[in-house]
Every structure is written in structure tokens, then in C-alpha cells.
XYZ file of N, CA and C in Angstrom:
423
model
N 161.279 49.595 28.180
C 160.694 48.501 27.437
C 161.346 47.197 27.886
N 160.558 46.151 27.992
C 161.082 44.846 28.384
C 161.887 44.224 27.252
N 162.796 43.336 27.613
C 163.567 42.602 26.621
C 162.636 41.639 25.890
N 162.757 41.587 24.589
C 161.896 40.727 23.781
C 162.625 39.474 23.355
N 161.888 38.393 23.220
C 162.445 37.164 22.664
C 162.514 37.308 21.156
N 163.524 36.726 20.532
C 163.590 36.775 19.067
C 162.392 36.048 18.452
N 161.836 36.599 17.382
C 160.773 35.900 16.676
C 161.364 35.090 15.542
N 160.569 34.182 15.008
C 160.927 33.376 13.841
C 159.875 33.681 12.786
N 160.323 34.014 11.589
C 159.414 34.303 10.489
C 159.947 33.613 9.247
N 159.089 32.863 8.570
C 159.448 32.212 7.310
C 158.514 32.746 6.230
N 159.090 33.183 5.101
C 158.281 33.717 4.000
C 158.643 33.008 2.705
N 157.660 32.906 1.807
C 157.935 32.298 0.503
C 158.573 33.294 -0.452
N 159.458 32.788 -1.297
C 160.051 33.569 -2.379
C 159.966 32.729 -3.649
N 159.750 33.376 -4.789
C 159.582 32.600 -6.022
C 160.890 32.357 -6.770
N 161.975 32.991 -6.333
C 163.282 32.760 -6.939
C 164.318 32.874 -5.820
N 164.824 31.746 -5.374
C 165.719 31.731 -4.221
C 166.986 32.541 -4.463
N 167.583 32.452 -5.631
C 168.836 33.177 -5.885
C 168.636 34.684 -5.898
N 167.550 35.167 -6.527
C 167.276 36.614 -6.518
C 166.998 37.095 -5.101
N 166.221 36.305 -4.356
C 165.900 36.683 -2.979
C 167.163 36.653 -2.113
N 167.987 35.643 -2.314
C 169.230 35.537 -1.539
C 170.134 36.733 -1.817
N 170.246 37.128 -3.058
C 171.042 38.300 -3.414
C 170.481 39.555 -2.736
N 169.166 39.709 -2.746
C 168.510 40.871 -2.138
C 168.789 40.934 -0.640
N 168.522 39.840 0.071
C 168.667 39.856 1.523
C 170.140 39.837 1.962
N 170.976 39.124 1.219
C 172.391 39.042 1.597
C 173.177 40.283 1.187
N 173.000 40.727 -0.047
C 173.838 41.796 -0.585
C 173.229 43.190 -0.518
N 171.936 43.303 -0.735
C 171.316 44.625 -0.688
C 171.007 45.025 0.753
N 170.390 44.120 1.514
C 170.053 44.443 2.901
C 171.173 44.103 3.882
N 172.179 43.358 3.415
C 173.338 42.972 4.239
C 172.972 42.139 5.461
N 171.959 41.279 5.329
C 171.611 40.379 6.419
C 172.595 39.221 6.418
N 173.053 38.831 7.595
C 174.003 37.735 7.735
C 173.277 36.402 7.557
N 173.834 35.568 6.666
C 173.249 34.246 6.429
C 173.606 33.288 7.551
N 172.645 32.425 7.845
C 172.864 31.311 8.760
C 172.876 30.025 7.944
N 172.202 29.020 8.433
C 172.119 27.754 7.702
C 171.321 27.934 6.424
N 171.579 27.039 5.471
C 170.819 27.092 4.229
C 170.766 25.707 3.603
N 169.935 25.587 2.608
C 169.734 24.356 1.857
C 169.472 24.792 0.417
N 169.195 23.871 -0.448
C 168.940 24.240 -1.843
C 167.582 24.922 -2.020
N 166.728 24.929 -0.979
C 165.395 25.526 -1.091
C 165.080 26.559 -0.015
N 166.029 26.846 0.878
C 165.781 27.826 1.931
C 167.087 28.414 2.452
N 166.978 29.604 3.079
C 168.129 30.273 3.681
C 167.665 30.952 4.973
N 168.417 30.738 6.065
C 168.191 31.433 7.340
C 168.974 32.741 7.351
N 168.399 33.769 8.003
C 169.085 35.050 8.151
C 168.963 35.574 9.572
N 169.950 36.372 9.940
C 169.891 37.170 11.160
C 169.197 38.470 10.762
N 167.974 38.620 11.201
C 167.115 39.748 10.854
C 167.057 40.677 12.066
N 168.144 41.439 12.275
C 168.262 42.321 13.431
C 168.044 41.543 14.727
N 168.655 40.364 14.804
C 168.561 39.535 15.999
C 167.420 38.537 15.998
N 166.610 38.546 14.964
C 165.495 37.608 14.840
C 165.825 36.573 13.772
N 165.145 35.436 13.819
C 165.400 34.398 12.822
C 164.403 34.544 11.679
N 164.922 34.841 10.520
C 164.139 35.051 9.306
C 164.586 34.022 8.280
N 163.624 33.358 7.644
C 163.935 32.309 6.681
C 163.173 32.551 5.389
N 163.886 32.469 4.273
C 163.208 32.501 2.969
C 163.126 31.064 2.470
N 161.936 30.688 2.008
C 161.689 29.348 1.466
C 161.239 29.501 0.019
N 161.872 28.752 -0.860
C 161.505 28.847 -2.273
C 160.167 28.172 -2.541
N 159.275 28.921 -3.180
C 157.987 28.439 -3.672
C 157.834 29.109 -5.033
N 158.147 28.394 -6.078
C 158.159 28.980 -7.427
C 156.798 29.542 -7.843
N 155.724 29.162 -7.144
C 154.379 29.651 -7.463
C 153.957 30.850 -6.612
N 154.838 31.311 -5.737
C 154.488 32.423 -4.847
C 154.246 33.699 -5.646
N 153.094 34.310 -5.420
C 152.743 35.560 -6.106
C 151.806 36.373 -5.218
N 152.355 37.296 -4.401
C 151.490 38.131 -3.567
C 150.578 39.014 -4.416
N 149.468 39.432 -3.843
C 148.548 40.331 -4.529
C 149.141 41.741 -4.507
N 149.573 42.259 -5.645
C 150.213 43.584 -5.663
C 149.243 44.732 -5.406
N 147.924 44.446 -5.455
C 146.933 45.501 -5.277
C 146.354 45.564 -3.874
N 146.806 44.685 -2.960
C 146.261 44.683 -1.599
C 146.933 45.776 -0.777
N 146.126 46.686 -0.209
C 146.674 47.747 0.618
C 145.627 48.224 1.605
N 146.095 48.980 2.588
C 145.246 49.628 3.578
C 145.719 51.067 3.702
N 144.799 52.001 3.833
C 145.178 53.409 3.966
C 145.622 53.694 5.403
N 146.834 54.222 5.546
C 147.378 54.601 6.849
C 148.063 55.955 6.687
N 147.609 56.939 7.428
C 148.213 58.264 7.412
C 148.335 58.811 5.987
N 147.304 58.550 5.167
C 147.281 59.064 3.799
C 148.120 58.288 2.800
N 148.649 57.114 3.190
C 149.470 56.305 2.295
C 148.842 54.928 2.082
N 149.029 54.380 0.893
C 148.581 53.021 0.594
C 149.637 52.041 1.097
N 149.380 51.459 2.261
C 150.313 50.528 2.896
C 150.022 49.117 2.381
N 151.028 48.451 1.808
C 150.791 47.106 1.281
C 150.507 46.112 2.405
N 149.550 45.215 2.163
C 149.252 44.143 3.115
C 149.219 42.816 2.360
N 149.766 41.790 2.963
C 150.490 41.811 4.232
C 151.880 42.424 4.061
N 152.509 42.722 5.197
C 153.894 43.172 5.214
C 154.514 42.747 6.545
N 155.833 42.805 6.609
C 156.538 42.457 7.833
C 157.771 43.323 7.938
N 158.373 43.335 9.111
C 159.584 44.113 9.317
C 159.950 44.118 10.775
N 160.676 45.144 11.176
C 161.143 45.229 12.549
C 161.208 46.698 12.961
N 161.049 46.934 14.255
C 161.191 48.274 14.811
C 162.649 48.448 15.212
N 163.299 49.442 14.635
C 164.713 49.700 14.880
C 164.888 50.886 15.818
N 166.066 50.981 16.420
C 166.407 52.177 17.185
C 166.436 53.355 16.216
N 166.158 54.554 16.718
C 166.022 55.762 15.878
C 167.217 55.968 14.952
N 168.422 55.960 15.501
C 169.615 56.191 14.673
C 169.831 55.049 13.683
N 169.609 53.816 14.109
C 169.791 52.653 13.227
C 168.825 52.720 12.054
N 167.580 53.137 12.307
C 166.594 53.286 11.232
C 167.119 54.241 10.165
N 167.601 55.401 10.597
C 168.048 56.418 9.643
C 169.325 55.981 8.911
N 170.222 55.301 9.593
C 171.413 54.757 8.929
C 171.014 53.726 7.878
N 170.085 52.829 8.235
C 169.618 51.792 7.321
C 168.920 52.428 6.109
N 168.068 53.419 6.362
C 167.376 54.111 5.268
C 168.378 54.776 4.323
N 169.394 55.417 4.870
C 170.418 56.057 4.045
C 171.173 55.025 3.204
N 171.507 53.872 3.804
C 172.185 52.800 3.062
C 171.317 52.320 1.898
N 170.031 52.129 2.156
C 169.122 51.661 1.106
C 168.993 52.686 -0.016
N 168.921 53.960 0.325
C 168.848 55.013 -0.691
C 170.097 54.997 -1.564
N 171.263 54.857 -0.939
C 172.527 54.820 -1.695
C 172.573 53.629 -2.645
N 171.933 52.532 -2.250
C 171.919 51.327 -3.084
C 170.815 51.365 -4.133
N 170.013 52.441 -4.128
C 168.993 52.632 -5.156
C 167.748 51.785 -4.978
N 167.423 51.412 -3.744
C 166.224 50.600 -3.534
C 164.987 51.377 -3.975
N 164.034 50.673 -4.532
C 162.781 51.291 -4.971
C 161.785 51.208 -3.810
N 161.514 52.345 -3.201
C 160.587 52.391 -2.073
C 159.146 52.429 -2.569
N 158.276 51.738 -1.849
C 156.826 51.880 -2.050
C 156.403 53.158 -1.337
N 156.906 53.310 -0.111
C 156.708 54.529 0.674
C 158.088 54.955 1.164
N 158.538 56.107 0.691
C 159.847 56.644 1.078
C 159.897 56.851 2.591
N 161.082 56.796 3.185
C 161.191 57.061 4.613
C 160.594 58.431 4.956
N 159.730 58.444 5.967
C 159.121 59.695 6.416
C 158.630 59.526 7.849
N 158.167 60.626 8.454
C 157.635 60.602 9.811
C 156.114 60.483 9.722
N 155.588 59.382 10.279
C 154.151 59.103 10.270
C 153.551 59.576 11.603
N 152.317 60.037 11.545
C 151.583 60.518 12.726
C 152.360 61.637 13.423
N 152.954 62.510 12.630
C 153.798 63.579 13.180
C 153.031 64.425 14.180
N 153.637 64.619 15.365
C 153.044 65.422 16.419
C 151.924 64.734 17.181
N 151.668 63.457 16.884
C 150.591 62.712 17.531
C 151.177 61.572 18.359
N 150.355 60.973 19.244
C 150.839 59.782 19.950
C 151.243 58.702 18.939
N 152.328 58.027 19.212
C 152.792 56.983 18.300
C 153.559 57.503 17.094
N 154.016 58.763 17.145
C 154.809 59.314 16.041
C 155.974 58.375 15.750
N 156.218 58.124 14.467
C 157.226 57.137 14.087
C 157.816 57.427 12.715
N 159.040 56.960 12.524
C 159.653 56.968 11.200
C 159.306 55.624 10.566
N 159.035 55.615 9.272
C 158.667 54.373 8.600
C 159.101 54.410 7.145
N 159.242 53.231 6.568
C 159.531 53.097 5.135
C 159.073 51.713 4.690
N 158.691 51.603 3.418
C 158.225 50.341 2.842
C 158.921 50.088 1.510
N 159.226 48.827 1.257
C 159.733 48.391 -0.044
C 159.439 46.911 -0.185
N 159.647 46.378 -1.376
C 159.365 44.959 -1.634
C 160.640 44.219 -1.998
N 160.648 42.924 -1.685
C 161.747 42.067 -2.128
C 161.466 41.630 -3.568
N 162.374 40.919 -4.226
C 162.169 40.545 -5.627
C 160.958 39.638 -5.866
N 160.447 38.979 -4.810
C 159.272 38.111 -4.942
C 157.974 38.856 -4.660
N 158.050 40.150 -4.348
C 156.856 40.941 -4.093
C 156.422 40.976 -2.638
N 157.221 40.405 -1.729
C 156.910 40.481 -0.302
C 157.203 41.896 0.188
N 156.229 42.507 0.854
C 156.386 43.879 1.336
C 157.033 43.882 2.717
N 158.009 44.781 2.887
C 158.708 44.959 4.157
C 158.493 46.373 4.657
N 158.308 46.499 5.968
C 158.242 47.810 6.609
C 159.274 47.842 7.724
N 160.029 48.907 7.766
C 160.935 49.154 8.877
C 160.483 50.459 9.490
N 160.468 50.503 10.828
C 159.999 51.698 11.516
C 160.816 51.951 12.754
N 160.613 53.130 13.340
C 161.318 53.504 14.547
C 160.520 54.550 15.300
N 160.684 54.557 16.601
C 160.068 55.550 17.472
C 161.181 56.268 18.211
N 161.133 57.608 18.235
C 162.110 58.340 19.042
C 161.967 57.919 20.495
N 160.729 57.697 20.915
C 160.425 57.249 22.259
C 159.782 55.862 22.147
N 160.547 54.820 22.473
C 160.039 53.455 22.336
C 158.822 53.182 23.228
N 158.577 54.026 24.231
C 157.380 53.866 25.052
C 156.113 54.248 24.289
N 156.277 54.820 23.094
C 155.140 55.220 22.263
C 154.711 54.141 21.274
N 155.352 52.972 21.303
C 155.097 51.932 20.310
C 153.626 51.487 20.270
N 152.945 51.510 21.432
C 151.529 51.125 21.480
C 150.633 52.297 21.887
N 151.118 53.508 21.686
C 150.349 54.689 22.100
C 149.085 54.847 21.271
N 148.055 55.381 21.915
C 146.771 55.669 21.230
C 146.618 57.153 21.022
């Protein structure tokens, strides 16, 4: 796989302190610069920013069926190395995170087989983290 450039993603949160606690303490993301209305994070090498919007309210009923599961849309996340995914999932379980979709193997035995998990931040933003044993399968059909 080719080396990727870091992406930049900014998402709204309706309570900056709750979101900051979630991303800093629960997910253990390293903080970068911040202000009274936003915080930068190192999101597995990518630049992730939470911006306070007190009116932010995602649609909790929006989903798409994938492999027999109701996947929340929109969602965001990152593809992790296989071992890192499982270590991260174990850390989240120990911290008692409430999963929308528990960590499991999606498309088992098929092209694009992957480990995946979904959960929401305190503002209702859905996150997905996934991994492929074979990273060459990331775009497999």
C-alpha cells in the first residue's frame, strides 16, 4: 500500500467539555492546539478537530444496512493495523464504551473481510474503526 497523506477532519460537538473528555481521556487522543470553542487532536496521525456548535444534533435514526447491521450514517473513523485495532477495541471494552456495533469480523470469508466496530461520541457523532488482515483487500470487490 502506498503511503497516505494525513487527512484533516473537523466535526461539530454540542458540548466541548464532554467531547474533550471523551476524545482526550476515553479514546486517549493527544491534544494539539485548542481555543475556547475547538480542540485539535492527533487522530492516529491525522488532524482531527472538534468544534463546538451548541445546536449540533445528528439524526439518531439514520442508518444503512451493511452485512446485516444497521450502520449509522454519517460516520467517520480510520483503518488501523490488525493488532492495533484489537488492542484499541480491548481498551474501549475495559473502559465500558457503549458500542452501536460490537467489534466483529465483517464479510467473513469474502473479499474485503475486515474487523469493525462502531460507537458514538457524547454529541452523537458516529465513529467506525476497522482493520484488514490484508491491507491489499481494502478496496476488494
